[in-house]
Amino acid sequence: MNWMEFVIQLFDKLAWPVALLICVFSLKRPISKLIPLAKKFKFKELEVEFGQELKAISQKAEGAFPELKYDSKSLLIASANNLPNSAVLEAWEAVDTASEALIKAKKINIKLDLNTRYKHIESILLRENLINTKQGKLFSELRQLRNRVAHAVGYEIGKVEAVQYIELCFKLVSHLETLACEGESECLEKVEKIAS
């Protein structure tokens, strides 16, 4: 074996490990940014679920310590200081949940498409006269802002705007919950406690 064959075999043996190391080092920063967003991580025998375990623990703690009961509006407003975009998305989830509950309470049989879910809900609420035109416009504007926050690259909302968005969402949620409870006194009392 001459020196040329030795170099070729050495290069052949080291090519993949060197390429792998280059990829790992070049992707280190983007991967480290994605890790906090991960819900599940699995490597051979090790499997970790981040959100599910924490959610189960907090539900158990809530039953053990009644003082841990809190209203979601206050939590979202507090989180708007650090994570305004996330707070906006969570506030919209409350609107979505209340809207769907109202539609189900009125026994409107529909199947919501995931791609156009929010627009579909808006049209049902307006078509069935569950909300008036002004409320429908508010729903639409909140939905559009939510979509910008969720889908526009680099779109950041300010803390003050996030708090205003949360306030508007919860006004709409309160109205939708009141409509869903019409005629049920226990339900109305529950909504009044939540609103206060």
Short mmCIF file of N, CA and C in Angstrom, two decimals, residues 33-174:
data_model
loop_
_atom_site.label_atom_id
_atom_site.label_comp_id
_atom_site.label_asym_id
_atom_site.label_seq_id
_atom_site.Cartn_x
_atom_site.Cartn_y
_atom_site.Cartn_z
N LYS A 33 -33.20 26.12 19.06
CA LYS A 33 -34.40 26.96 19.08
C LYS A 33 -35.67 26.13 18.98
N LEU A 34 -35.59 24.97 18.34
CA LEU A 34 -36.77 24.12 18.17
C LEU A 34 -37.07 23.25 19.39
N ILE A 35 -36.08 22.95 20.20
CA ILE A 35 -36.27 22.05 21.33
C ILE A 35 -37.34 22.54 22.30
N PRO A 36 -37.38 23.84 22.67
CA PRO A 36 -38.45 24.27 23.59
C PRO A 36 -39.86 24.11 23.01
N LEU A 37 -39.98 24.05 21.70
CA LEU A 37 -41.29 23.90 21.07
C LEU A 37 -41.74 22.45 21.00
N ALA A 38 -40.82 21.52 21.28
CA ALA A 38 -41.12 20.10 21.15
C ALA A 38 -42.10 19.66 22.22
N LYS A 39 -43.03 18.82 21.83
CA LYS A 39 -43.97 18.25 22.78
C LYS A 39 -43.54 16.85 23.19
N LYS A 40 -42.77 16.20 22.32
CA LYS A 40 -42.36 14.83 22.59
C LYS A 40 -40.96 14.62 22.03
N PHE A 41 -40.15 13.89 22.77
CA PHE A 41 -38.79 13.57 22.33
C PHE A 41 -38.57 12.10 22.57
N LYS A 42 -38.06 11.40 21.56
CA LYS A 42 -37.82 9.97 21.70
C LYS A 42 -36.48 9.62 21.09
N PHE A 43 -35.67 8.92 21.87
CA PHE A 43 -34.38 8.43 21.39
C PHE A 43 -34.18 7.05 21.98
N LYS A 44 -34.20 6.03 21.14
CA LYS A 44 -34.10 4.63 21.54
C LYS A 44 -35.12 4.33 22.64
N GLU A 45 -34.67 4.04 23.86
CA GLU A 45 -35.58 3.67 24.95
C GLU A 45 -36.13 4.88 25.71
N LEU A 46 -35.50 6.03 25.55
CA LEU A 46 -35.89 7.23 26.29
C LEU A 46 -36.98 7.97 25.53
N GLU A 47 -38.09 8.22 26.20
CA GLU A 47 -39.18 8.99 25.59
C GLU A 47 -39.69 9.98 26.63
N VAL A 48 -39.77 11.25 26.24
CA VAL A 48 -40.19 12.30 27.15
C VAL A 48 -41.33 13.08 26.51
N GLU A 49 -42.42 13.26 27.25
CA GLU A 49 -43.52 14.11 26.81
C GLU A 49 -43.56 15.31 27.74
N PHE A 50 -43.41 16.50 27.16
CA PHE A 50 -43.29 17.69 27.98
C PHE A 50 -44.64 18.21 28.47
N GLY A 51 -45.54 18.49 27.58
CA GLY A 51 -46.80 19.15 27.94
C GLY A 51 -47.76 18.27 28.70
N GLN A 52 -47.90 17.01 28.34
CA GLN A 52 -48.91 16.13 28.90
C GLN A 52 -48.67 15.88 30.39
N GLU A 53 -47.42 15.58 30.76
CA GLU A 53 -47.13 15.29 32.15
C GLU A 53 -47.36 16.51 33.03
N LEU A 54 -46.93 17.66 32.57
CA LEU A 54 -47.12 18.88 33.34
C LEU A 54 -48.60 19.20 33.51
N LYS A 55 -49.38 18.98 32.46
CA LYS A 55 -50.81 19.24 32.52
C LYS A 55 -51.48 18.32 33.55
N ALA A 56 -51.11 17.04 33.55
CA ALA A 56 -51.68 16.09 34.50
C ALA A 56 -51.31 16.46 35.93
N ILE A 57 -50.07 16.87 36.15
CA ILE A 57 -49.62 17.25 37.48
C ILE A 57 -50.37 18.48 37.97
N SER A 58 -50.54 19.48 37.11
CA SER A 58 -51.22 20.70 37.53
C SER A 58 -52.69 20.44 37.84
N GLN A 59 -53.33 19.51 37.13
CA GLN A 59 -54.72 19.17 37.43
C GLN A 59 -54.83 18.49 38.79
N LYS A 60 -53.87 17.63 39.12
CA LYS A 60 -53.88 16.99 40.44
C LYS A 60 -53.65 18.03 41.54
N ALA A 61 -52.74 18.95 41.29
CA ALA A 61 -52.44 19.98 42.28
C ALA A 61 -53.63 20.90 42.50
N GLU A 62 -54.39 21.17 41.44
CA GLU A 62 -55.56 22.03 41.56
C GLU A 62 -56.59 21.42 42.49
N GLY A 63 -56.76 20.10 42.44
CA GLY A 63 -57.69 19.43 43.32
C GLY A 63 -57.20 19.40 44.76
N ALA A 64 -55.90 19.34 44.95
CA ALA A 64 -55.33 19.27 46.29
C ALA A 64 -55.30 20.63 46.97
N PHE A 65 -55.13 21.68 46.19
CA PHE A 65 -55.03 23.03 46.73
C PHE A 65 -56.06 23.93 46.06
N PRO A 66 -57.20 24.15 46.69
CA PRO A 66 -58.25 24.96 46.07
C PRO A 66 -57.80 26.37 45.71
N GLU A 67 -56.81 26.91 46.41
CA GLU A 67 -56.37 28.27 46.10
C GLU A 67 -55.67 28.35 44.75
N LEU A 68 -55.34 27.20 44.15
CA LEU A 68 -54.71 27.21 42.83
C LEU A 68 -55.69 27.47 41.70
N LYS A 69 -56.98 27.53 42.01
CA LYS A 69 -57.95 27.83 40.97
C LYS A 69 -57.80 29.30 40.59
N TYR A 70 -57.68 29.53 39.33
CA TYR A 70 -57.45 30.89 38.84
C TYR A 70 -58.24 31.07 37.55
N ASP A 71 -58.46 32.31 37.20
CA ASP A 71 -59.18 32.51 35.95
C ASP A 71 -58.17 32.70 34.82
N SER A 72 -58.52 32.17 33.68
CA SER A 72 -57.60 32.15 32.54
C SER A 72 -57.32 33.55 32.00
N LYS A 73 -58.28 34.46 32.13
CA LYS A 73 -58.06 35.83 31.63
C LYS A 73 -56.91 36.49 32.37
N SER A 74 -56.88 36.39 33.68
CA SER A 74 -55.80 37.00 34.47
C SER A 74 -54.46 36.38 34.13
N LEU A 75 -54.45 35.06 33.95
CA LEU A 75 -53.20 34.40 33.58
C LEU A 75 -52.70 34.86 32.22
N LEU A 76 -53.60 35.00 31.27
CA LEU A 76 -53.19 35.44 29.94
C LEU A 76 -52.68 36.87 29.96
N ILE A 77 -53.33 37.72 30.72
CA ILE A 77 -52.86 39.11 30.82
C ILE A 77 -51.48 39.14 31.45
N ALA A 78 -51.25 38.32 32.46
CA ALA A 78 -49.93 38.25 33.08
C ALA A 78 -48.88 37.72 32.10
N SER A 79 -49.25 36.73 31.33
CA SER A 79 -48.28 36.16 30.37
C SER A 79 -48.04 37.07 29.17
N ALA A 80 -48.94 38.02 28.94
CA ALA A 80 -48.77 38.94 27.82
C ALA A 80 -47.51 39.80 27.98
N ASN A 81 -47.06 39.99 29.21
CA ASN A 81 -45.84 40.77 29.43
C ASN A 81 -44.61 40.08 28.84
N ASN A 82 -44.55 38.76 28.94
CA ASN A 82 -43.39 38.03 28.46
C ASN A 82 -43.61 37.37 27.10
N LEU A 83 -44.81 36.88 26.87
CA LEU A 83 -45.11 36.14 25.64
C LEU A 83 -46.40 36.67 25.01
N PRO A 84 -46.36 37.87 24.45
CA PRO A 84 -47.61 38.44 23.92
C PRO A 84 -48.23 37.63 22.79
N ASN A 85 -47.42 37.09 21.88
CA ASN A 85 -47.97 36.32 20.78
C ASN A 85 -48.66 35.05 21.28
N SER A 86 -48.04 34.38 22.23
CA SER A 86 -48.63 33.17 22.80
C SER A 86 -49.93 33.49 23.53
N ALA A 87 -49.95 34.61 24.26
CA ALA A 87 -51.15 35.01 24.99
C ALA A 87 -52.31 35.28 24.02
N VAL A 88 -52.00 35.89 22.88
CA VAL A 88 -53.02 36.17 21.86
C VAL A 88 -53.60 34.85 21.34
N LEU A 89 -52.74 33.89 21.05
CA LEU A 89 -53.22 32.61 20.53
C LEU A 89 -54.09 31.88 21.55
N GLU A 90 -53.70 31.96 22.82
CA GLU A 90 -54.49 31.30 23.86
C GLU A 90 -55.82 32.01 24.08
N ALA A 91 -55.83 33.33 23.98
CA ALA A 91 -57.09 34.07 24.13
C ALA A 91 -58.04 33.68 23.01
N TRP A 92 -57.52 33.52 21.81
CA TRP A 92 -58.37 33.11 20.69
C TRP A 92 -58.93 31.71 20.93
N GLU A 93 -58.15 30.83 21.56
CA GLU A 93 -58.64 29.48 21.86
C GLU A 93 -59.89 29.55 22.74
N ALA A 94 -59.92 30.50 23.65
CA ALA A 94 -61.11 30.67 24.50
C ALA A 94 -62.31 31.07 23.66
N VAL A 95 -62.11 31.96 22.67
CA VAL A 95 -63.19 32.37 21.76
C VAL A 95 -63.66 31.17 20.95
N ASP A 96 -62.72 30.40 20.44
CA ASP A 96 -63.04 29.22 19.64
C ASP A 96 -63.85 28.22 20.45
N THR A 97 -63.43 27.96 21.67
CA THR A 97 -64.12 27.01 22.53
C THR A 97 -65.53 27.48 22.85
N ALA A 98 -65.67 28.76 23.20
CA ALA A 98 -67.00 29.30 23.53
C ALA A 98 -67.91 29.30 22.31
N SER A 99 -67.35 29.59 21.13
CA SER A 99 -68.15 29.59 19.90
C SER A 99 -68.67 28.20 19.58
N GLU A 100 -67.78 27.22 19.69
CA GLU A 100 -68.19 25.85 19.39
C GLU A 100 -69.22 25.36 20.41
N ALA A 101 -69.03 25.74 21.68
CA ALA A 101 -70.00 25.35 22.72
C ALA A 101 -71.37 25.96 22.44
N LEU A 102 -71.39 27.21 21.98
CA LEU A 102 -72.66 27.86 21.64
C LEU A 102 -73.34 27.15 20.48
N ILE A 103 -72.59 26.82 19.47
CA ILE A 103 -73.15 26.13 18.31
C ILE A 103 -73.72 24.78 18.72
N LYS A 104 -73.00 24.05 19.57
CA LYS A 104 -73.49 22.75 20.05
C LYS A 104 -74.71 22.93 20.95
N ALA A 105 -74.71 23.98 21.79
CA ALA A 105 -75.85 24.23 22.68
C ALA A 105 -77.12 24.52 21.89
N LYS A 106 -76.97 25.16 20.74
CA LYS A 106 -78.13 25.48 19.89
C LYS A 106 -78.46 24.32 18.96
N LYS A 107 -77.76 23.20 19.15
CA LYS A 107 -78.01 21.97 18.40
C LYS A 107 -77.91 22.17 16.89
N ILE A 108 -76.94 22.94 16.50
CA ILE A 108 -76.66 23.12 15.07
C ILE A 108 -75.68 22.03 14.69
N ASN A 109 -76.12 21.15 13.81
CA ASN A 109 -75.30 20.00 13.44
C ASN A 109 -74.36 20.38 12.30
N ILE A 110 -73.09 20.49 12.61
CA ILE A 110 -72.10 20.85 11.59
C ILE A 110 -70.84 20.04 11.80
N LYS A 111 -70.03 19.97 10.76
CA LYS A 111 -68.70 19.39 10.85
C LYS A 111 -67.74 20.49 10.44
N LEU A 112 -66.88 20.88 11.36
CA LEU A 112 -65.97 21.99 11.11
C LEU A 112 -64.70 21.49 10.44
N ASP A 113 -64.39 22.05 9.27
CA ASP A 113 -63.17 21.74 8.55
C ASP A 113 -62.01 22.44 9.25
N LEU A 114 -60.93 21.73 9.48
CA LEU A 114 -59.79 22.31 10.19
C LEU A 114 -59.16 23.48 9.44
N ASN A 115 -59.18 23.45 8.13
CA ASN A 115 -58.53 24.51 7.35
C ASN A 115 -59.29 25.82 7.40
N THR A 116 -60.61 25.77 7.45
CA THR A 116 -61.42 26.99 7.46
C THR A 116 -62.32 27.05 8.68
N ARG A 117 -61.90 26.45 9.74
CA ARG A 117 -62.70 26.31 10.96
C ARG A 117 -63.24 27.64 11.47
N TYR A 118 -62.34 28.62 11.67
CA TYR A 118 -62.75 29.88 12.30
C TYR A 118 -63.68 30.68 11.41
N LYS A 119 -63.40 30.70 10.13
CA LYS A 119 -64.26 31.42 9.19
C LYS A 119 -65.63 30.74 9.13
N HIS A 120 -65.64 29.42 9.18
CA HIS A 120 -66.88 28.65 9.16
C HIS A 120 -67.71 28.94 10.41
N ILE A 121 -67.06 28.96 11.57
CA ILE A 121 -67.76 29.27 12.82
C ILE A 121 -68.37 30.66 12.74
N GLU A 122 -67.60 31.61 12.23
CA GLU A 122 -68.09 32.99 12.10
C GLU A 122 -69.35 33.04 11.23
N SER A 123 -69.31 32.35 10.09
CA SER A 123 -70.48 32.40 9.20
C SER A 123 -71.70 31.72 9.83
N ILE A 124 -71.48 30.66 10.60
CA ILE A 124 -72.61 29.99 11.28
C ILE A 124 -73.21 30.91 12.34
N LEU A 125 -72.36 31.56 13.13
CA LEU A 125 -72.85 32.46 14.17
C LEU A 125 -73.69 33.60 13.57
N LEU A 126 -73.24 34.12 12.44
CA LEU A 126 -73.99 35.20 11.77
C LEU A 126 -75.25 34.67 11.10
N ARG A 127 -75.13 33.56 10.40
CA ARG A 127 -76.28 33.00 9.67
C ARG A 127 -77.41 32.61 10.60
N GLU A 128 -77.06 32.06 11.76
CA GLU A 128 -78.07 31.61 12.72
C GLU A 128 -78.51 32.74 13.66
N ASN A 129 -78.04 33.97 13.39
CA ASN A 129 -78.37 35.15 14.20
C ASN A 129 -78.01 34.97 15.68
N LEU A 130 -76.92 34.26 15.92
CA LEU A 130 -76.44 34.09 17.29
C LEU A 130 -75.64 35.32 17.74
N ILE A 131 -75.05 36.00 16.77
CA ILE A 131 -74.37 37.26 17.05
C ILE A 131 -74.83 38.27 16.00
N ASN A 132 -74.77 39.56 16.37
CA ASN A 132 -75.19 40.58 15.41
C ASN A 132 -74.01 40.97 14.51
N THR A 133 -74.24 41.86 13.58
CA THR A 133 -73.22 42.24 12.60
C THR A 133 -72.00 42.86 13.26
N LYS A 134 -72.22 43.70 14.27
CA LYS A 134 -71.11 44.35 14.96
C LYS A 134 -70.25 43.31 15.69
N GLN A 135 -70.90 42.36 16.34
CA GLN A 135 -70.17 41.29 17.02
C GLN A 135 -69.46 40.38 16.01
N GLY A 136 -70.10 40.17 14.86
CA GLY A 136 -69.48 39.39 13.80
C GLY A 136 -68.23 40.07 13.26
N LYS A 137 -68.28 41.40 13.16
CA LYS A 137 -67.10 42.15 12.71
C LYS A 137 -65.97 42.03 13.73
N LEU A 138 -66.32 42.10 15.02
CA LEU A 138 -65.32 41.92 16.07
C LEU A 138 -64.71 40.52 15.98
N PHE A 139 -65.55 39.51 15.82
CA PHE A 139 -65.08 38.13 15.68
C PHE A 139 -64.11 38.03 14.51
N SER A 140 -64.49 38.61 13.38
CA SER A 140 -63.66 38.56 12.18
C SER A 140 -62.32 39.25 12.38
N GLU A 141 -62.33 40.43 12.99
CA GLU A 141 -61.08 41.16 13.20
C GLU A 141 -60.17 40.45 14.19
N LEU A 142 -60.75 39.88 15.25
CA LEU A 142 -59.95 39.10 16.19
C LEU A 142 -59.35 37.87 15.51
N ARG A 143 -60.14 37.23 14.66
CA ARG A 143 -59.67 36.05 13.92
C ARG A 143 -58.52 36.42 13.00
N GLN A 144 -58.65 37.54 12.29
CA GLN A 144 -57.60 37.96 11.35
C GLN A 144 -56.31 38.30 12.08
N LEU A 145 -56.42 38.97 13.22
CA LEU A 145 -55.23 39.29 14.00
C LEU A 145 -54.59 38.01 14.53
N ARG A 146 -55.41 37.09 14.98
CA ARG A 146 -54.89 35.80 15.45
C ARG A 146 -54.14 35.09 14.32
N ASN A 147 -54.68 35.13 13.12
CA ASN A 147 -54.02 34.48 11.98
C ASN A 147 -52.68 35.13 11.66
N ARG A 148 -52.61 36.46 11.76
CA ARG A 148 -51.33 37.14 11.53
C ARG A 148 -50.30 36.71 12.56
N VAL A 149 -50.72 36.65 13.82
CA VAL A 149 -49.80 36.25 14.88
C VAL A 149 -49.35 34.81 14.68
N ALA A 150 -50.27 33.95 14.27
CA ALA A 150 -49.95 32.53 14.13
C ALA A 150 -49.15 32.21 12.88
N HIS A 151 -49.38 32.93 11.79
CA HIS A 151 -48.81 32.50 10.51
C HIS A 151 -47.81 33.46 9.87
N ALA A 152 -47.85 34.74 10.19
CA ALA A 152 -46.93 35.69 9.54
C ALA A 152 -45.54 35.55 10.16
N VAL A 153 -44.56 35.39 9.31
CA VAL A 153 -43.18 35.21 9.77
C VAL A 153 -42.68 36.52 10.39
N GLY A 154 -42.20 36.43 11.61
CA GLY A 154 -41.63 37.58 12.30
C GLY A 154 -42.64 38.59 12.82
N TYR A 155 -43.93 38.29 12.77
CA TYR A 155 -44.94 39.23 13.24
C TYR A 155 -44.98 39.20 14.76
N GLU A 156 -44.68 40.30 15.38
CA GLU A 156 -44.68 40.41 16.84
C GLU A 156 -45.71 41.45 17.25
N ILE A 157 -46.49 41.11 18.24
CA ILE A 157 -47.49 42.04 18.76
C ILE A 157 -46.94 42.60 20.09
N GLY A 158 -47.25 43.84 20.38
CA GLY A 158 -46.78 44.47 21.61
C GLY A 158 -47.56 44.00 22.82
N LYS A 159 -47.01 44.28 23.99
CA LYS A 159 -47.65 43.85 25.24
C LYS A 159 -49.00 44.53 25.44
N VAL A 160 -49.06 45.83 25.18
CA VAL A 160 -50.31 46.58 25.38
C VAL A 160 -51.38 46.06 24.42
N GLU A 161 -50.98 45.83 23.17
CA GLU A 161 -51.94 45.33 22.18
C GLU A 161 -52.43 43.93 22.56
N ALA A 162 -51.53 43.12 23.11
CA ALA A 162 -51.91 41.76 23.52
C ALA A 162 -52.95 41.82 24.64
N VAL A 163 -52.76 42.72 25.59
CA VAL A 163 -53.71 42.85 26.69
C VAL A 163 -55.07 43.32 26.16
N GLN A 164 -55.06 44.29 25.23
CA GLN A 164 -56.32 44.75 24.62
C GLN A 164 -57.01 43.62 23.88
N TYR A 165 -56.23 42.83 23.16
CA TYR A 165 -56.78 41.69 22.42
C TYR A 165 -57.43 40.70 23.39
N ILE A 166 -56.74 40.40 24.48
CA ILE A 166 -57.27 39.46 25.48
C ILE A 166 -58.57 39.98 26.07
N GLU A 167 -58.62 41.28 26.40
CA GLU A 167 -59.84 41.88 26.95
C GLU A 167 -61.01 41.73 25.97
N LEU A 168 -60.76 42.02 24.70
CA LEU A 168 -61.82 41.89 23.69
C LEU A 168 -62.26 40.45 23.53
N CYS A 169 -61.31 39.53 23.52
CA CYS A 169 -61.65 38.11 23.39
C CYS A 169 -62.55 37.66 24.54
N PHE A 170 -62.22 38.07 25.75
CA PHE A 170 -63.00 37.61 26.89
C PHE A 170 -64.36 38.30 26.99
N LYS A 171 -64.49 39.49 26.43
CA LYS A 171 -65.83 40.10 26.33
C LYS A 171 -66.69 39.27 25.39
N LEU A 172 -66.09 38.89 24.27
CA LEU A 172 -66.82 38.06 23.31
C LEU A 172 -67.12 36.69 23.89
N VAL A 173 -66.18 36.10 24.60
CA VAL A 173 -66.38 34.79 25.24
C VAL A 173 -67.54 34.87 26.24
N SER A 174 -67.55 35.91 27.04
CA SER A 174 -68.62 36.08 28.03
C SER A 174 -69.99 36.16 27.34
#
